[in-house]
CSV table of N, CA and C in Angstrom, one decimal:
chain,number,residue,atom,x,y,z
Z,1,UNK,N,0.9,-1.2,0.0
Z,1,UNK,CA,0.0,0.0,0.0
Z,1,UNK,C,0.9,1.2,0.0
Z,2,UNK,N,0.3,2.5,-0.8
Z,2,UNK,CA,1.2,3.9,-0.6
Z,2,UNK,C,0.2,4.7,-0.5
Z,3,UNK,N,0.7,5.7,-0.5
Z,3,UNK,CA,-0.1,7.1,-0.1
Z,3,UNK,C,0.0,7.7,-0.8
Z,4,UNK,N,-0.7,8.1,-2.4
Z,4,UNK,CA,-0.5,9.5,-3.2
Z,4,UNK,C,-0.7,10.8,-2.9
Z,5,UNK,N,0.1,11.4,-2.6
Z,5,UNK,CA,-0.4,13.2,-2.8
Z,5,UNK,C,-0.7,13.9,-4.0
Z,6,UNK,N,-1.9,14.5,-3.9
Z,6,UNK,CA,-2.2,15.8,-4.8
Z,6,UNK,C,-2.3,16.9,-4.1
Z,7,UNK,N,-1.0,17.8,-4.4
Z,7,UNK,CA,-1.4,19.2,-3.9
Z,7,UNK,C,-1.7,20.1,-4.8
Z,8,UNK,N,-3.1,21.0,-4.8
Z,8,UNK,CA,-3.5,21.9,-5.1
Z,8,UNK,C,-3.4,23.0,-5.0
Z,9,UNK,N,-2.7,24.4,-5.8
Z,9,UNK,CA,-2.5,25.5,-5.6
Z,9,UNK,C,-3.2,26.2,-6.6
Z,10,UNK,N,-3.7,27.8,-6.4
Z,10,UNK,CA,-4.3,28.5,-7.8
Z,10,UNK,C,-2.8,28.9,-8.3
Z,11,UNK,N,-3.1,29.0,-9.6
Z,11,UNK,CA,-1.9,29.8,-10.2
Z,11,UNK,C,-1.6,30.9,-9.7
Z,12,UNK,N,0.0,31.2,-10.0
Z,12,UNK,CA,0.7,32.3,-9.4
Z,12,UNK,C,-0.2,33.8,-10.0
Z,13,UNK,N,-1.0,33.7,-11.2
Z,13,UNK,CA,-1.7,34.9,-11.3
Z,13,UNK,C,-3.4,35.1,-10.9
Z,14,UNK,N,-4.0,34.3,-10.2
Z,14,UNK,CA,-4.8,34.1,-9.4
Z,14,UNK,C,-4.8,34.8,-8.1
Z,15,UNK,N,-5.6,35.9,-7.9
Z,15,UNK,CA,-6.0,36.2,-6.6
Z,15,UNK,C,-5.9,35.6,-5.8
Z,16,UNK,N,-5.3,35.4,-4.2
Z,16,UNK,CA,-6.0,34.3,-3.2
Z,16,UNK,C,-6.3,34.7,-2.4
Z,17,UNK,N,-7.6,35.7,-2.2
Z,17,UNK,CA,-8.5,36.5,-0.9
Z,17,UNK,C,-8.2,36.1,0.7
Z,18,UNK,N,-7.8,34.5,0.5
Z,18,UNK,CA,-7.9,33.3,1.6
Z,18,UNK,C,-6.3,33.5,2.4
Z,19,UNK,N,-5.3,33.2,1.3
Z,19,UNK,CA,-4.2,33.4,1.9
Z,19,UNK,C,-3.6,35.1,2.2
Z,20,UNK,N,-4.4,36.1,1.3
Z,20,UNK,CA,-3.9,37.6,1.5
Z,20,UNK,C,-4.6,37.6,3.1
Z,21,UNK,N,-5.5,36.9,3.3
Z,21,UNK,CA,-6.2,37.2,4.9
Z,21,UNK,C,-5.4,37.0,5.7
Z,22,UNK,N,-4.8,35.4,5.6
Z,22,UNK,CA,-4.2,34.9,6.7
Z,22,UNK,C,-2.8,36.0,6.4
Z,23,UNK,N,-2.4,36.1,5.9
Z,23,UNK,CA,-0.8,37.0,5.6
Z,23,UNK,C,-1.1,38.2,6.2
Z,24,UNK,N,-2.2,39.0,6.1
Z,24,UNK,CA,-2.5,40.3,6.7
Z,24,UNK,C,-2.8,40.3,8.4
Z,25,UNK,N,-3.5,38.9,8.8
Z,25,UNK,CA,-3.4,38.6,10.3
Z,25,UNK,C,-2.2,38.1,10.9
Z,26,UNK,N,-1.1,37.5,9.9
Z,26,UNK,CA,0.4,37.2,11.0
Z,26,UNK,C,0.8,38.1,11.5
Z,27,UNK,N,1.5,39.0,11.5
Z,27,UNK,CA,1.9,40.2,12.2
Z,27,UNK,C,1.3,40.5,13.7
Z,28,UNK,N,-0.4,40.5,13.3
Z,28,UNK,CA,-1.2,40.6,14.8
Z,28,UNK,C,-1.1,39.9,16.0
Z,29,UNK,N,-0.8,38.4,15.2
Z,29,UNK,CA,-0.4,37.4,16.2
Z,29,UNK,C,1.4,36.9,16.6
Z,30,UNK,N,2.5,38.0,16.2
Z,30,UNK,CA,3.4,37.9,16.6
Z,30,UNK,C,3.9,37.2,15.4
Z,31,UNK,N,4.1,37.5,14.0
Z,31,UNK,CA,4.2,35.9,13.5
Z,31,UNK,C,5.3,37.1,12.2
Z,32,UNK,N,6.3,37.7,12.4
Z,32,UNK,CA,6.5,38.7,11.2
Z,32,UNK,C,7.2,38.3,10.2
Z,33,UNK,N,7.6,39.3,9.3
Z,33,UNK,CA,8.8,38.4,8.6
Z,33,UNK,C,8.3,37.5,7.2
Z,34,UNK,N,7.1,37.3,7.0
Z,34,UNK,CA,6.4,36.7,6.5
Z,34,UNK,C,5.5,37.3,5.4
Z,35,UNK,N,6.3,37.6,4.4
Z,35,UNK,CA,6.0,38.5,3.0
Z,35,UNK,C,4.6,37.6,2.2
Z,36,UNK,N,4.2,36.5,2.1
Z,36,UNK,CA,3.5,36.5,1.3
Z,36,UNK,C,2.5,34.9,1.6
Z,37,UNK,N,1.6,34.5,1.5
Z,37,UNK,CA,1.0,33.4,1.8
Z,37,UNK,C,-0.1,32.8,0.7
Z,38,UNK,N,0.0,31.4,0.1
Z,38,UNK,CA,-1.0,31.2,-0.7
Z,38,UNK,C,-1.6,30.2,-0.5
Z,39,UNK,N,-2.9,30.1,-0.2
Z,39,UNK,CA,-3.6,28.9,0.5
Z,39,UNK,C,-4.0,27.7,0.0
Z,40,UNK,N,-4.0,26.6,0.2
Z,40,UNK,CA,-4.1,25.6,-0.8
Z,40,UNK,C,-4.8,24.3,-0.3
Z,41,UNK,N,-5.3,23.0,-1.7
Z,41,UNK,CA,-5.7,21.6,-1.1
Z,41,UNK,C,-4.4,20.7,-1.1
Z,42,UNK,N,-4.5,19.7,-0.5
Z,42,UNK,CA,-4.0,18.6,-0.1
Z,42,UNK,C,-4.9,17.3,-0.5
Z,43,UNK,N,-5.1,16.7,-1.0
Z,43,UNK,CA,-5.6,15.2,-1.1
Z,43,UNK,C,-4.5,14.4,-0.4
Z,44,UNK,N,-4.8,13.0,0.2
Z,44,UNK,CA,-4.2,12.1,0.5
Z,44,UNK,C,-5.2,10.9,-0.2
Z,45,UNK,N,-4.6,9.8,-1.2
Z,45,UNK,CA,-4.9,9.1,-1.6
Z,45,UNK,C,-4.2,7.4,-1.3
Z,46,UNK,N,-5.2,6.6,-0.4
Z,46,UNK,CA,-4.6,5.4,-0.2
Z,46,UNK,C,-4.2,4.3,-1.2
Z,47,UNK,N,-3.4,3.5,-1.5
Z,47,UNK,CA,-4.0,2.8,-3.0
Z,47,UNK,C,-3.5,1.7,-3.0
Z,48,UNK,N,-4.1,0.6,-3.0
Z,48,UNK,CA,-4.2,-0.9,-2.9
Z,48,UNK,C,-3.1,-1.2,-3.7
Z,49,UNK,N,-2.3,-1.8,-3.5
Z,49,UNK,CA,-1.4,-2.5,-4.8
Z,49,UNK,C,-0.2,-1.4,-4.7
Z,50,UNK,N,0.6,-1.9,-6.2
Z,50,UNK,CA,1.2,-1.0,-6.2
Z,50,UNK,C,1.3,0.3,-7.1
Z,51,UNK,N,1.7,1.1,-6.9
Z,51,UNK,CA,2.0,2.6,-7.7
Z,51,UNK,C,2.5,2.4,-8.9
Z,52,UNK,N,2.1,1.6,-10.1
Z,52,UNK,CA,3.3,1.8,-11.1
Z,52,UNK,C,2.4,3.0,-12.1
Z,53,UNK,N,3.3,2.8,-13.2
Z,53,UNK,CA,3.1,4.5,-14.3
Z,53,UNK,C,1.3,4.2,-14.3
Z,54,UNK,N,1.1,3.0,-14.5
Z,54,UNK,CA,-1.0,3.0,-15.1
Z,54,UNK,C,-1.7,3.8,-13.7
Z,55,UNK,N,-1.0,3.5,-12.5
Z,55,UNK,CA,-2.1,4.1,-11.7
Z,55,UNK,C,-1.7,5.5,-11.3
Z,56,UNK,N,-0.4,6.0,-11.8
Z,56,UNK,CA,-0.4,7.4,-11.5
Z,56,UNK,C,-0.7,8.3,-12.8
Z,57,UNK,N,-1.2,7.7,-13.8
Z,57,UNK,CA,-1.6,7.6,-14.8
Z,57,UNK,C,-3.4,8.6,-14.4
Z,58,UNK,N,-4.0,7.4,-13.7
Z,58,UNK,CA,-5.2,7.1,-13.5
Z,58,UNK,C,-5.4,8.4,-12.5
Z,59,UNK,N,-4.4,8.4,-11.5
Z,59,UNK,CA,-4.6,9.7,-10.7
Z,59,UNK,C,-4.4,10.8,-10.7
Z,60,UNK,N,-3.6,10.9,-11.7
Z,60,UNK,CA,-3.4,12.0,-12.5
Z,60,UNK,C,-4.4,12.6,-13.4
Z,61,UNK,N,-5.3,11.9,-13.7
Z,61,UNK,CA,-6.2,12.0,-14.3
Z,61,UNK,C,-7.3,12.4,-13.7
Z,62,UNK,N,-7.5,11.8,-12.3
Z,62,UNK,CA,-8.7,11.8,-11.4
Z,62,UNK,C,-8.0,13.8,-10.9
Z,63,UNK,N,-6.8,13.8,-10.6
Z,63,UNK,CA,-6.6,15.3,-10.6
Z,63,UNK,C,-6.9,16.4,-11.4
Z,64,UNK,N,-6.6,16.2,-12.9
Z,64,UNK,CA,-7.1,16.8,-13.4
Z,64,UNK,C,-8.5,17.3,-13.6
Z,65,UNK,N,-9.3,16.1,-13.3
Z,65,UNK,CA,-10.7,16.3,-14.1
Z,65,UNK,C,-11.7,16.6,-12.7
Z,66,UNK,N,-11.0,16.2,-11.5
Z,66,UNK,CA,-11.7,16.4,-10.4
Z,66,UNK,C,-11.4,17.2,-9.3
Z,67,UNK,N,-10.2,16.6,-8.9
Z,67,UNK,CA,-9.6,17.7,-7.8
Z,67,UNK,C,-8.8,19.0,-7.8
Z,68,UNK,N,-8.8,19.5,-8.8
Z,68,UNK,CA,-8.3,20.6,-9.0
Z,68,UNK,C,-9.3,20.8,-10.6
Z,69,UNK,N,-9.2,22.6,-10.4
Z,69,UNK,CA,-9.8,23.4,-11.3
Z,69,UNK,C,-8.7,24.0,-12.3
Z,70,UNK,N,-8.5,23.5,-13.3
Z,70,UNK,CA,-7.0,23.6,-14.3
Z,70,UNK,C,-7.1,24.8,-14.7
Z,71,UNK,N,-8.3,25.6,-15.1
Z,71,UNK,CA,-8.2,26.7,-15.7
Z,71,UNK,C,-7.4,28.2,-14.4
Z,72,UNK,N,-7.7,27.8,-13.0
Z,72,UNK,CA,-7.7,28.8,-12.0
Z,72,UNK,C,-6.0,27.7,-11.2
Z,73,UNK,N,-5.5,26.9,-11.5
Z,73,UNK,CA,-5.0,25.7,-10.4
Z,73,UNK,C,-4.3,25.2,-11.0
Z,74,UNK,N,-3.7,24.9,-10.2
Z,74,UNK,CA,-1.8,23.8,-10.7
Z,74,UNK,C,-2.0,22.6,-9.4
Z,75,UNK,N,-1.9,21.4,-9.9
Z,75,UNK,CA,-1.3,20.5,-9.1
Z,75,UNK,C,0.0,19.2,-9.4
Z,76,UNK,N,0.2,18.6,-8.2
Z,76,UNK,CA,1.4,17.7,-8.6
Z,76,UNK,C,1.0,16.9,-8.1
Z,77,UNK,N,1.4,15.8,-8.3
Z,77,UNK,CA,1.2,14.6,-7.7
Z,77,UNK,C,2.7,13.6,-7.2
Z,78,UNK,N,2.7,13.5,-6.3
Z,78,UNK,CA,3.7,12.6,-5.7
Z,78,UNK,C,3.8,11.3,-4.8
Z,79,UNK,N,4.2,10.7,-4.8
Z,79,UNK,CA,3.9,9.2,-4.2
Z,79,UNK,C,4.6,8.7,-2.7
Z,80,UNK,N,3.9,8.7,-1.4
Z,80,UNK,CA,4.8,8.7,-0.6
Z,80,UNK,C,4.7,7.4,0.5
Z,81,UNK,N,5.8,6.6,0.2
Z,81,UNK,CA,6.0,5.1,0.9
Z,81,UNK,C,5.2,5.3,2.5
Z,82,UNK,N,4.8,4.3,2.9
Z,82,UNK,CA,4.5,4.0,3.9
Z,82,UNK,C,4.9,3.5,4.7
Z,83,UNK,N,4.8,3.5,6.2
Z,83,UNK,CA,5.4,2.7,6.4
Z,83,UNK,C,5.4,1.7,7.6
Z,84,UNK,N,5.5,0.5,7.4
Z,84,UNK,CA,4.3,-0.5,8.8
Z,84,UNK,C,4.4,0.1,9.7
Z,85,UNK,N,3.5,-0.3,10.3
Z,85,UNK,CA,2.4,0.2,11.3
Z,85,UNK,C,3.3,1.5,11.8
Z,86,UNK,N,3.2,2.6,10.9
Z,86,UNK,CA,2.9,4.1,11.3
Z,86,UNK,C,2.0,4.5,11.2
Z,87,UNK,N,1.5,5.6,12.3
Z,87,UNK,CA,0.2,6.3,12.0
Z,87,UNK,C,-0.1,6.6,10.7
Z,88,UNK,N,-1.7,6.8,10.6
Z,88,UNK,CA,-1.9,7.9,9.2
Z,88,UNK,C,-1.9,9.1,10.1
């Protein structure tokens, strides 16, 4: 078994209302230093078997057409070992 990641970001020319918030409240909370923030998804995908090119294929696919919005979004996908009995 592995754990696929899809992370989700809007494009670098994309407004992010979400992350300009949180960036404009660090300061208040002691947090300085901190020029710019862009807020984003995370998927975690569990996957039976193993990882070869067809199934990152397949999730790559399920990224594009699902979990992320390609016109406004960039994502990547990366594959990350597991490993017995560690937490999720």
């Amino acid at each position: 078994m592995a754990r696929v990641v899809v992370d989700v970001m809007l494009k670098p020319e994309i407004l992010d209302p979400q992350g300009q918030a949180v960036q404009r409240a660090l300061p208040r909370l002691g947090f300085d230093g901190i020029s710019d923030v862009r807020q984003g998804k995370r998927f975690e995908l569990e996957v039976d078997g193993p990882v070869d090119d067809a199934a990152l294929a397949r999730i790559h696919e399920l990224a594009e057409s699902f979990l992320a919005n390609t016109v406004i979004e960039n994502f990547t996908v990366k594959v990350e070992e597991l490993v017995a009995g560690a937490e999720k």
